[in-house]
Short mmCIF file of C-alpha atoms and ligand atoms in Angstrom, two decimals:
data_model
loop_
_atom_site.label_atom_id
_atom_site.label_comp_id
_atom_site.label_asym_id
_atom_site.label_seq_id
_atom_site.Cartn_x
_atom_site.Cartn_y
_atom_site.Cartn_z
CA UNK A 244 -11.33 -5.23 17.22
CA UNK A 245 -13.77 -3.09 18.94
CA UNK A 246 -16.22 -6.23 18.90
CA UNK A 247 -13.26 -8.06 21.53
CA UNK A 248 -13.42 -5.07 23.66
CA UNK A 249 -15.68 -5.88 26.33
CA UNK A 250 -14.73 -9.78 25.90
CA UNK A 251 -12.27 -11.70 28.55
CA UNK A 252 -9.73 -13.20 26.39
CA UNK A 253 -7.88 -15.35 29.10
CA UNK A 254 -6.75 -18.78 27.95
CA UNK A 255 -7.31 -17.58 24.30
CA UNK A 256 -4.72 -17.75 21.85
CA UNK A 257 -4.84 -15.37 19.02
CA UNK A 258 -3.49 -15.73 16.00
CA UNK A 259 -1.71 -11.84 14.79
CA UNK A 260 -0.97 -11.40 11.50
CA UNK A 261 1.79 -8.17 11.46
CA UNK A 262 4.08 -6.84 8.71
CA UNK A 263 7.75 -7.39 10.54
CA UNK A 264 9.04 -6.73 6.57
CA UNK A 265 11.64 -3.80 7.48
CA UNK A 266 14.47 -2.35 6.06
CA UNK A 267 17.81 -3.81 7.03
CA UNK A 268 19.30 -0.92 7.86
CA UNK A 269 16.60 0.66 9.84
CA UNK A 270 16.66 -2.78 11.80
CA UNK A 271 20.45 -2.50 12.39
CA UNK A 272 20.81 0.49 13.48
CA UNK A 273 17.65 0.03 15.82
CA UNK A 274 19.67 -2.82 17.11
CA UNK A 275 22.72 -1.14 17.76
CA UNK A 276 21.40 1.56 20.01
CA UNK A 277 18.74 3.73 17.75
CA UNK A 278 16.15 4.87 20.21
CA UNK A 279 13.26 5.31 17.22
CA UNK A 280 11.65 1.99 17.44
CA UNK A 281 11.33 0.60 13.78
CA UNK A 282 8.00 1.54 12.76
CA UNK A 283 6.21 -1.36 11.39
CA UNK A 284 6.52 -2.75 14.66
CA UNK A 285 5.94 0.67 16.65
CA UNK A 286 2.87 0.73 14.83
CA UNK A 287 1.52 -3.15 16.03
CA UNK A 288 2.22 -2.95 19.40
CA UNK A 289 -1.08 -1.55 20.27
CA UNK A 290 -2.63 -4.59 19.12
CA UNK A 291 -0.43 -6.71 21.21
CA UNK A 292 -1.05 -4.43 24.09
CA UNK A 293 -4.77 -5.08 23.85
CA UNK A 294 -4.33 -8.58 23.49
CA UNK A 295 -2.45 -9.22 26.41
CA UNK A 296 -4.32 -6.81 29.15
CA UNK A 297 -7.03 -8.80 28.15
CA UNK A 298 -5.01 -12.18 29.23
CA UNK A 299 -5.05 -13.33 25.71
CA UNK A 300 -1.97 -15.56 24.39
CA UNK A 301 -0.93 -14.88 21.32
CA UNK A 302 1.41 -16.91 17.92
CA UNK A 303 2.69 -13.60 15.68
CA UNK A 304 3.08 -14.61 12.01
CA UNK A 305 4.49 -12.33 9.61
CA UNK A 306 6.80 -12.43 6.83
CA UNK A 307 10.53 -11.18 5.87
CA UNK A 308 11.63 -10.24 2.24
CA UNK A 309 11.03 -12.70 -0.44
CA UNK A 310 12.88 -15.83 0.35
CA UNK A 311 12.02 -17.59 -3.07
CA UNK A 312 13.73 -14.99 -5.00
CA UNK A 313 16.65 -14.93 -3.17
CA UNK A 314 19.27 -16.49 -4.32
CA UNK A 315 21.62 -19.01 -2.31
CA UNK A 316 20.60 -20.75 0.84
CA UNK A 317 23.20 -18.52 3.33
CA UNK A 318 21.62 -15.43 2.28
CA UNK A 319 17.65 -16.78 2.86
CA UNK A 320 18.80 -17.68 6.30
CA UNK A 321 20.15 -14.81 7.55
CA UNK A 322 18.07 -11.59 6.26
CA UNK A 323 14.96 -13.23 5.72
CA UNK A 324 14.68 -14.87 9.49
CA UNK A 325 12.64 -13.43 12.21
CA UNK A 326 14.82 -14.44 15.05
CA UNK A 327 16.53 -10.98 15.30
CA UNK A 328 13.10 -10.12 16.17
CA UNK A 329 12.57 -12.35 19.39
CA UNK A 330 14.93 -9.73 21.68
CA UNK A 331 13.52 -6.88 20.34
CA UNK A 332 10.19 -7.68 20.79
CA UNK A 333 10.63 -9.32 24.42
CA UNK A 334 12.16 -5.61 25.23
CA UNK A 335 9.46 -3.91 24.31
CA UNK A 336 7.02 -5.85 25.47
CA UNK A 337 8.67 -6.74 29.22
CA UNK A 338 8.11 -10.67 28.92
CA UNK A 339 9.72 -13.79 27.36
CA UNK A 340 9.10 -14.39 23.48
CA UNK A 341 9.21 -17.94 22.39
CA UNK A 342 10.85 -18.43 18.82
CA UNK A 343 9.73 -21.26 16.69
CA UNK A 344 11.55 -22.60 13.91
CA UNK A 345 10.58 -25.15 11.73
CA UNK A 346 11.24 -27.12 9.01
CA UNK A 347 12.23 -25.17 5.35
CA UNK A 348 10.76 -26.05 2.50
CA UNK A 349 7.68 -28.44 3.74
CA UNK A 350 4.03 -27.42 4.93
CA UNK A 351 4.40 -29.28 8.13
CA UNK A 352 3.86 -27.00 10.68
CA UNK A 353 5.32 -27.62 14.13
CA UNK A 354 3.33 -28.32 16.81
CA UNK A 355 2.39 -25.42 19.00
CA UNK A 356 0.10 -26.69 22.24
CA UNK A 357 2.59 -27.59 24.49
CA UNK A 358 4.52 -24.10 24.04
CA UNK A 359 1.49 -22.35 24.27
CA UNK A 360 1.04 -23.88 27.72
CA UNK A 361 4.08 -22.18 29.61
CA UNK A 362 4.99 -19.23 26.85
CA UNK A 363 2.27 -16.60 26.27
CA UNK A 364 3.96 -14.58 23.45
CA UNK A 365 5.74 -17.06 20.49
CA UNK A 366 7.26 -15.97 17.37
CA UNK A 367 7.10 -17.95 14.16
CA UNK A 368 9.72 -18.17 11.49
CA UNK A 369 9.24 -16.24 8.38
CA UNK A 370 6.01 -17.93 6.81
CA UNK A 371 7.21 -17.20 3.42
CA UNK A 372 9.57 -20.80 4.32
CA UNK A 373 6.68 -22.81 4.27
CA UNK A 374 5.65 -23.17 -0.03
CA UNK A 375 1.96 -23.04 0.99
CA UNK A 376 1.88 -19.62 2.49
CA UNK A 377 2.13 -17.52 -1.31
CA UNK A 378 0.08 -20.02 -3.08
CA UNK A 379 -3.14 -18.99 -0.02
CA UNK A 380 -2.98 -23.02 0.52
CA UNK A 381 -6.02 -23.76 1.97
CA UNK A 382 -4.13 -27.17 4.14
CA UNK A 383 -1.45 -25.21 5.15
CA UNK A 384 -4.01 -22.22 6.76
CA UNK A 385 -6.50 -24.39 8.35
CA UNK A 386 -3.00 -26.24 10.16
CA UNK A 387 -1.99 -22.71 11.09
CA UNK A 388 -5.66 -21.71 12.56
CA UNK A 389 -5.31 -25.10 14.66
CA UNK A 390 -2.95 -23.22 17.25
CA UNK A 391 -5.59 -20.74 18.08
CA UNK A 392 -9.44 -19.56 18.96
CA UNK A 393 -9.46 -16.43 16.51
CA UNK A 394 -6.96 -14.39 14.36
CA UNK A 395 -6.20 -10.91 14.05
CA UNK A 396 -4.73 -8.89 11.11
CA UNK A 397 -2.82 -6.25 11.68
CA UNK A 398 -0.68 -6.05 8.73
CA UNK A 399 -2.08 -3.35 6.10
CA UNK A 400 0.83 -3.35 4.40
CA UNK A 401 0.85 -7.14 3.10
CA UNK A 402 -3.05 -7.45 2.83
CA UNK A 403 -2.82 -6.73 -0.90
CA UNK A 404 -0.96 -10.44 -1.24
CA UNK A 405 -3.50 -13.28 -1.45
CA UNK A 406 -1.64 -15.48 1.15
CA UNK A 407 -2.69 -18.52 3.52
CA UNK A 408 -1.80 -16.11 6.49
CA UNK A 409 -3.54 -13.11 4.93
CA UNK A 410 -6.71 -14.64 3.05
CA UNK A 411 -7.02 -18.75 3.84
CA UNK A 412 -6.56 -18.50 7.46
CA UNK A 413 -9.94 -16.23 7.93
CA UNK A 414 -12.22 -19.19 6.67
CA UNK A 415 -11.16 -21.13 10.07
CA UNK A 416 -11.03 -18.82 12.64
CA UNK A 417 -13.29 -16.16 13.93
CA UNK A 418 -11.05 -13.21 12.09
CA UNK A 419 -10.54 -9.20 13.35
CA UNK A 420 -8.60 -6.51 12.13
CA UNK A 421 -6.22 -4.98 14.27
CA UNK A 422 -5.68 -1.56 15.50
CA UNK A 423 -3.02 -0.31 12.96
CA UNK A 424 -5.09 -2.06 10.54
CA UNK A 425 -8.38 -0.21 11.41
CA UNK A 426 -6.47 2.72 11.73
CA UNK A 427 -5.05 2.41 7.97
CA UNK A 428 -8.77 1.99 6.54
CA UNK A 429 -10.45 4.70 8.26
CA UNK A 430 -7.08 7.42 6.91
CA UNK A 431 -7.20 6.03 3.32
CA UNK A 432 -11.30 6.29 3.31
CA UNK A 433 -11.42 9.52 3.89
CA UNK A 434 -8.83 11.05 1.23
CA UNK A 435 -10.83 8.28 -1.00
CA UNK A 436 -14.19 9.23 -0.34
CA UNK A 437 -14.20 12.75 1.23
CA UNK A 438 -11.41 14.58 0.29
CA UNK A 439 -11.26 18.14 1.30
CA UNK A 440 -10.80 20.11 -1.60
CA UNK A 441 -8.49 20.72 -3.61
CA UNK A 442 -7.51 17.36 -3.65
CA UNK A 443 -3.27 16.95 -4.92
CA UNK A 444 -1.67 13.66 -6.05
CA UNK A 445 1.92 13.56 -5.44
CA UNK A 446 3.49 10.55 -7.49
CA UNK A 447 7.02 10.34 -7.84
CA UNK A 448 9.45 6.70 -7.29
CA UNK A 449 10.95 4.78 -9.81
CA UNK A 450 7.97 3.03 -11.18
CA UNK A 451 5.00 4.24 -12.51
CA UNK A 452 3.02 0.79 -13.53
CA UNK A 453 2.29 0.50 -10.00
CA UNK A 454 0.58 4.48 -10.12
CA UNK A 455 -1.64 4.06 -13.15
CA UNK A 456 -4.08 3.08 -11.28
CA UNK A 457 -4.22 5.74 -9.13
CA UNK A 458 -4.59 8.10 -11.59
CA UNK A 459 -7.20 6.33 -13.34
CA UNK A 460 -9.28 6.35 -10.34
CA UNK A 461 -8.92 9.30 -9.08
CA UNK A 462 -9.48 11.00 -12.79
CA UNK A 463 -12.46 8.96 -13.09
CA UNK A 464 -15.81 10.82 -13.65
CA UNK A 465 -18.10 9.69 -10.60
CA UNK A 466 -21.70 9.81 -11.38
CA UNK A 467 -21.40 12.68 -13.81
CA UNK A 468 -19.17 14.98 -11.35
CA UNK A 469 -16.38 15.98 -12.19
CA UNK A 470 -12.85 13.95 -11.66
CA UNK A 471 -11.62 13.71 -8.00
CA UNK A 472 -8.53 15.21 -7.97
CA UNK A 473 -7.57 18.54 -8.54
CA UNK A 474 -4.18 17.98 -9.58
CA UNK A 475 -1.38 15.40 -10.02
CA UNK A 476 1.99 16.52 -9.25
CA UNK A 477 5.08 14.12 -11.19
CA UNK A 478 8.43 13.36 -10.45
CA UNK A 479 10.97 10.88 -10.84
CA UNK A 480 10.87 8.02 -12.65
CA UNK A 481 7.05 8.73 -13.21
CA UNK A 482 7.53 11.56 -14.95
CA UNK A 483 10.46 10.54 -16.75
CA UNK A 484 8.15 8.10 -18.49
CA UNK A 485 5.62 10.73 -19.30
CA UNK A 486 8.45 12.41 -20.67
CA UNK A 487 9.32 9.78 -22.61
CA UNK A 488 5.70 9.21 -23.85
CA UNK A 489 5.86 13.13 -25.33
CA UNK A 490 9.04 11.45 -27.03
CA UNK A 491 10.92 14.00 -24.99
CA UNK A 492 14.78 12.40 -24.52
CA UNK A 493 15.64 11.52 -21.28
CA UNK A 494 18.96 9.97 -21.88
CA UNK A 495 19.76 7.89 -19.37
CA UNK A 496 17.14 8.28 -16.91
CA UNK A 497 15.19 6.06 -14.97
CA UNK A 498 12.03 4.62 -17.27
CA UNK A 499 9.09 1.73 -17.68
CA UNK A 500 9.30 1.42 -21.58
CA UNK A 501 6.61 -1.03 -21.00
CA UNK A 502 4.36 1.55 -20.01
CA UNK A 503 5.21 3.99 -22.00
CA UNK A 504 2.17 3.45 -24.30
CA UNK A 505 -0.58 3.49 -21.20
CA UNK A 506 1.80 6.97 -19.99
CA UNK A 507 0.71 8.48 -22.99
CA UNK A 508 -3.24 7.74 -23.13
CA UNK A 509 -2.98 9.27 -19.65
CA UNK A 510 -1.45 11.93 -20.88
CA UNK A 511 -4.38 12.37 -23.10
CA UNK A 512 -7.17 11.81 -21.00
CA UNK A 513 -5.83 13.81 -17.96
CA UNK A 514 -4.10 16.48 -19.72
CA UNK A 515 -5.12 19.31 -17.23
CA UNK A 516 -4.96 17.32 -14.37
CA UNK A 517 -1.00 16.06 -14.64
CA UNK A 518 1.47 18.01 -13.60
CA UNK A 519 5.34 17.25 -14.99
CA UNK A 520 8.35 19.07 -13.91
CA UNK A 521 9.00 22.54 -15.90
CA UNK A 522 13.01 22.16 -15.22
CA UNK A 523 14.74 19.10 -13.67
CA UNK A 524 18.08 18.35 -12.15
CA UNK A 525 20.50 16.16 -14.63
CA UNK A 526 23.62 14.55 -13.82
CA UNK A 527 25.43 12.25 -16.18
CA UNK A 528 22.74 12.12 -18.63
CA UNK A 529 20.33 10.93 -15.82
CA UNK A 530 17.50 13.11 -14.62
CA UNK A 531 17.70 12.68 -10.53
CA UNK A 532 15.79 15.34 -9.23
CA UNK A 533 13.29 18.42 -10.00
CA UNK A 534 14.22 21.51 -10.69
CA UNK A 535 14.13 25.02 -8.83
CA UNK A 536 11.30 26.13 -10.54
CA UNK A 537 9.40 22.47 -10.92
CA UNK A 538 9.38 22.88 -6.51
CA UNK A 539 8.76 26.31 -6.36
CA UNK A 540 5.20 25.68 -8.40
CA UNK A 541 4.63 22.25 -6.43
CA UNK A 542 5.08 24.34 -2.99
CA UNK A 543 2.71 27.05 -3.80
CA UNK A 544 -0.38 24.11 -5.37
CA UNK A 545 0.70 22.08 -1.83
CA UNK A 546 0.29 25.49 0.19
CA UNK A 547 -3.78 25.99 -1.10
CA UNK A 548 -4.69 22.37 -0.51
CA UNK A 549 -7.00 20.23 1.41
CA UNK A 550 -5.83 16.84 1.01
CA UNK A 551 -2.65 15.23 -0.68
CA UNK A 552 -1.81 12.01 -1.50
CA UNK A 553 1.54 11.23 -1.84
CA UNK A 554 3.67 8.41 -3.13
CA UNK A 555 7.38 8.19 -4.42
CA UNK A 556 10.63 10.38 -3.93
CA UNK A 557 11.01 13.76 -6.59
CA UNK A 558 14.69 12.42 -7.30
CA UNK A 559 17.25 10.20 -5.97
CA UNK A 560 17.29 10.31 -2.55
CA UNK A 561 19.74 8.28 -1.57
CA UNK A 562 21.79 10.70 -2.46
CA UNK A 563 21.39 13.97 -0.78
CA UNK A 564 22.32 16.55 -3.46
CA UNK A 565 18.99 15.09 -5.53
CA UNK A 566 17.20 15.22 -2.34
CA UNK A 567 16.00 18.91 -2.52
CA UNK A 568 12.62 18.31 -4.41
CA UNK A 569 11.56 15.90 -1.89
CA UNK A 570 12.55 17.47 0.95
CA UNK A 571 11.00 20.45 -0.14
CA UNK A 572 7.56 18.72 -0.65
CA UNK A 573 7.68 17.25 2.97
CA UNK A 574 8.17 20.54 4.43
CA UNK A 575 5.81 21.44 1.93
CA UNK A 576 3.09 19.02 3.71
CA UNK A 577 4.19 19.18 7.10
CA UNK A 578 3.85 23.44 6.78
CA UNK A 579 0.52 23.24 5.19
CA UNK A 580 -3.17 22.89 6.81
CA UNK A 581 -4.36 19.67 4.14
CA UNK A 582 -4.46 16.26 5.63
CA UNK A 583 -1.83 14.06 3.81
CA UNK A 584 -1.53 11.16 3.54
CA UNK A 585 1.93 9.63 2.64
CA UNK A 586 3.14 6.01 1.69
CA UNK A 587 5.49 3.97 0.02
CA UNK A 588 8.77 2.72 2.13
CA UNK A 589 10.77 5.68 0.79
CA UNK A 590 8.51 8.25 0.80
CA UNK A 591 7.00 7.24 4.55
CA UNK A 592 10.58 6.80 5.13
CA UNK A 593 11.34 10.88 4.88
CA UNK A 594 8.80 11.27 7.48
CA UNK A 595 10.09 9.21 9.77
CA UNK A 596 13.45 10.58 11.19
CA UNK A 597 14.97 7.51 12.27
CA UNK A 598 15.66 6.48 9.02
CA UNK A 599 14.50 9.46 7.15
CA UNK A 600 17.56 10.26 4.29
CA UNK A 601 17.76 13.49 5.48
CA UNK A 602 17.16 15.96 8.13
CA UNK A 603 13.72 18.13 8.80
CA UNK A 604 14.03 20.40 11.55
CA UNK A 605 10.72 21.38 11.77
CA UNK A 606 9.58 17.52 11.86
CA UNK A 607 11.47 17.44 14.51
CA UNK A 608 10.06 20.34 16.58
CA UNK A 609 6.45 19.56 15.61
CA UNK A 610 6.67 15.55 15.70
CA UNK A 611 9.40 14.90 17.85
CA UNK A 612 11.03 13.09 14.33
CA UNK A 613 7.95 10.75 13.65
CA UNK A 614 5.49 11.73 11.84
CA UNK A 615 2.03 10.66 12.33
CA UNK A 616 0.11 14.03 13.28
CA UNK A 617 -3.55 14.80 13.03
CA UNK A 618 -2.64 15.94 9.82
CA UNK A 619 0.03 13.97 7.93
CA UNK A 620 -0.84 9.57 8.47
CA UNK A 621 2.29 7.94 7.26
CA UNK A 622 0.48 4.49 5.37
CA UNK A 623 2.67 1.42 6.52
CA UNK A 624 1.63 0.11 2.75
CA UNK A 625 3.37 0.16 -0.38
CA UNK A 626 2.13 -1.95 -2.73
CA UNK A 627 -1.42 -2.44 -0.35
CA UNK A 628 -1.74 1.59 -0.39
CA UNK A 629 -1.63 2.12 -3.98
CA UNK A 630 -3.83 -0.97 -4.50
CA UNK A 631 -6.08 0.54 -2.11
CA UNK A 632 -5.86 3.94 -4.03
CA UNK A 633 -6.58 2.33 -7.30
CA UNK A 634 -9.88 1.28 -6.08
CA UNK A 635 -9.28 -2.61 -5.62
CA UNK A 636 -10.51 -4.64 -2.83
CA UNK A 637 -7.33 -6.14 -0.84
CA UNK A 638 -7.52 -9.78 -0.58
CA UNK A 639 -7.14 -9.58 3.42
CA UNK A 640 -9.64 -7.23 3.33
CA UNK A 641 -12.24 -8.40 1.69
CA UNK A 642 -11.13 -12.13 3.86
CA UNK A 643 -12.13 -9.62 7.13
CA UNK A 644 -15.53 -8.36 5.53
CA UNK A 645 -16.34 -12.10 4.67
CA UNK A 646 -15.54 -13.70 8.34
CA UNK A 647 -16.98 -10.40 10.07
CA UNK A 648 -20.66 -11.29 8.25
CA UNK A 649 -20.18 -14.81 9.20
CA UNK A 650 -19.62 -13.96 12.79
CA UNK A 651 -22.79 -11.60 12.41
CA UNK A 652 -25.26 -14.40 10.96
CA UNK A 653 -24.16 -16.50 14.24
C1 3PG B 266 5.92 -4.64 1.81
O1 3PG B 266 6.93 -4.35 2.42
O2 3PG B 266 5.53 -4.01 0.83
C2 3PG B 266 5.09 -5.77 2.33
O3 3PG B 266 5.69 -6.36 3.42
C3 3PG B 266 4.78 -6.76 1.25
O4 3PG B 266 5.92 -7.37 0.79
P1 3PG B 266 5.97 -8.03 -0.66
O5 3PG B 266 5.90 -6.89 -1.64
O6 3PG B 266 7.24 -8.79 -0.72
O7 3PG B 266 4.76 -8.91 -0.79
MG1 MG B 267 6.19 -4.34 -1.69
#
């Protein structure tokens, strides 16, 4: 966005592209008094601020859950719409936001212009009602880029999705990135490219097929030197399935069996490099946190480094008395000199004491309850950070790259 700084953008109407895809409850309770602003949108309203000191109008477009999977038509309309997001914004910003609803189910898209003429801030229904939006349809974006004069992304966290409002849209509209976007890139380059050493993977969550990736990237050999990381630290489901891949039992616990087989040539290939817990917390036959001398190793490796990574909950959060890993690991972080950088809903989640499952004092001292210091960046991605991490090139991204040459060449 740099390139719109010096530009009068009066009688323009930009197109922004955020991530409004937040937790219910963190949305609830932000709407029933919560002073901690929910903080996907926290996070965009720099962009908008830009946007509008520089007189520009703008249509926000983002999505809500996953309407198609969904099932029942009562459900779709009430925790997948965007209107709940209309007061909130028009708080927060100090001026009127126009709501648009349209049509389920069809690619029509309503039409804008006269709106635009007396409303300078208008919210549009969930995109993910219109059929075309998933499938990237090419129609359905170039109908979209007929409201405005450029477009803006500002949503990290979805730019991993190929979708018309994500990837299509760029090809007819001068396209930016947006602060928080910006902002996302330059964090996640430099535990990518320039890590300061040693360099400690965190990975913990229920899944690990979305983390093999990772670890394959960052144990990849790089022009003959040698493999990125210094150490990978497991926990939770993760390492329940390397567990299961050393045919250890795990009873009941959370597992991928499809992945079992990939778990086990990582195993294999980054023997020295993966850490699994040494003792673990089991309750009904279900492993739900690490044990006391697992986080008493993983604290002293966080202590020495320079840079973690970290992705997924040690144990079952939800319910504090499997908490104790993770919580010790964010204290871990937060008490250490490395820059981390921390993602995943859940995980970012901890970090940010609005909704965090339980209570840091010492994020509260230091960060006043959120997190985003010099030296911890809370990644609004999930899925788009791990992507990211794995080495791929996000669809939105590589959309901004493409439009940002064409603007060069004219
Ligand atoms: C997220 O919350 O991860 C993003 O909003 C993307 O949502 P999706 O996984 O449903 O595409
Ligand atoms: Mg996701």
């Amino acid at each position: 966005m740099s390139s719109l700084k010096n530009k009068s953008l009066s009688n323009q109407t930009c197109l922004l592209r955020v991530d409004f895809n937040i937790e219910n409850g963190e949305l609830r309770d932000y709407q029933r008094g919560a002073k901690q602003i929910p903080w996907r949108i926290k996070r965009i309203l720099p962009t908008i601020r830009f946007l509008t000191e520089r007189g520009a109008r703008m249509v926000i477009l983002s999505h809500r859950g996953r309407p198609k999977k969904a099932s029942g038509v009562k459900h779709q309309a009430s925790s997948h719409s965007l209107k709940p997001f209309v007061k909130i914004l028009s708080k927060l910003l100090k001026r009127p936001v126009r709501f648009v609803n349209f049509a389920r189910g069809t690619d029509d898209v309503p039409k804008l212009t006269p709106i635009l003429k007396t409303s300078s801030v208008v919210l549009l229904e969930n995109l993910r009602f219109y059929p075309a939006e998933e499938k990237n349809g090419k129609k359905f974006a170039k109908k979209l880029a007929g409201w405005g004069d450029f477009y803006v992304n500002d949503a990290f966290s979805v730019s991993h999705r190929k979708s018309a409002s994500v990837s299509a849209i760029t090809k007819f509209l001068p396209s930016y990135a947006g602060l928080s976007l910006e902002n996302e890139l330059k964090n996640l380059d430099k535990v990518m490219k320039k890590p300061k050493k040693p360099l400690i993977i965190i990975l913990g969550g229920a899944k690990i097929s979305d983390k093999i990736g990772v670890i394959k990237n960052f144990l990849k050999n790089v022009k003959g030197q040698k493999s990125k990381v210094n150490c990978i630290l497991t926990g939770g489901g993760v390492a329940n399935t390397f567990f299961a891949a050393q045919k250890l039992p795990i009873g009941k616990s959370l597992c991928e069996k499809k992945v079992i087989r990939a778990a086990s040539n990582l195993l294999t290939s980054g023997a020295n490099k993966l850490l699994l817990p040494a003792d673990t917390v089991v309750y009904q036959k279900k492993i739900l946190d690490i044990g006391a001398k697992t986080i008493e190793t993983y604290v002293g490796i966080i202590k020495k480094a320079g840079t973690v990574i970290w992705s997924g909950p040690m144990g079952y959060i939800e319910n504090p008395k499997f908490a104790n890993g993770s919580k010790a690991i964010a204290e871990a972080i937060i008490k250490s000199r490395a820059f981390a950088v921390v993602g995943g809903g859940e995980t970012a989640s901890i970090f940010q004491a609005a909704n965090s499952k339980f209570q840091i004092p010492r994020l509260h001292r230091r960060f006043g309850g959120q997190a985003n210091s010099k030296h911890i960046f809370t990644s609004t991605g999930g899925g788009a950070m791990l992507e990211f991490l794995s080495g791929k090139k996000l669809p939105g991204i590589i959309a901004l790259d493409k439009s940002k040459k064409m603007l060069q060449r004219s």
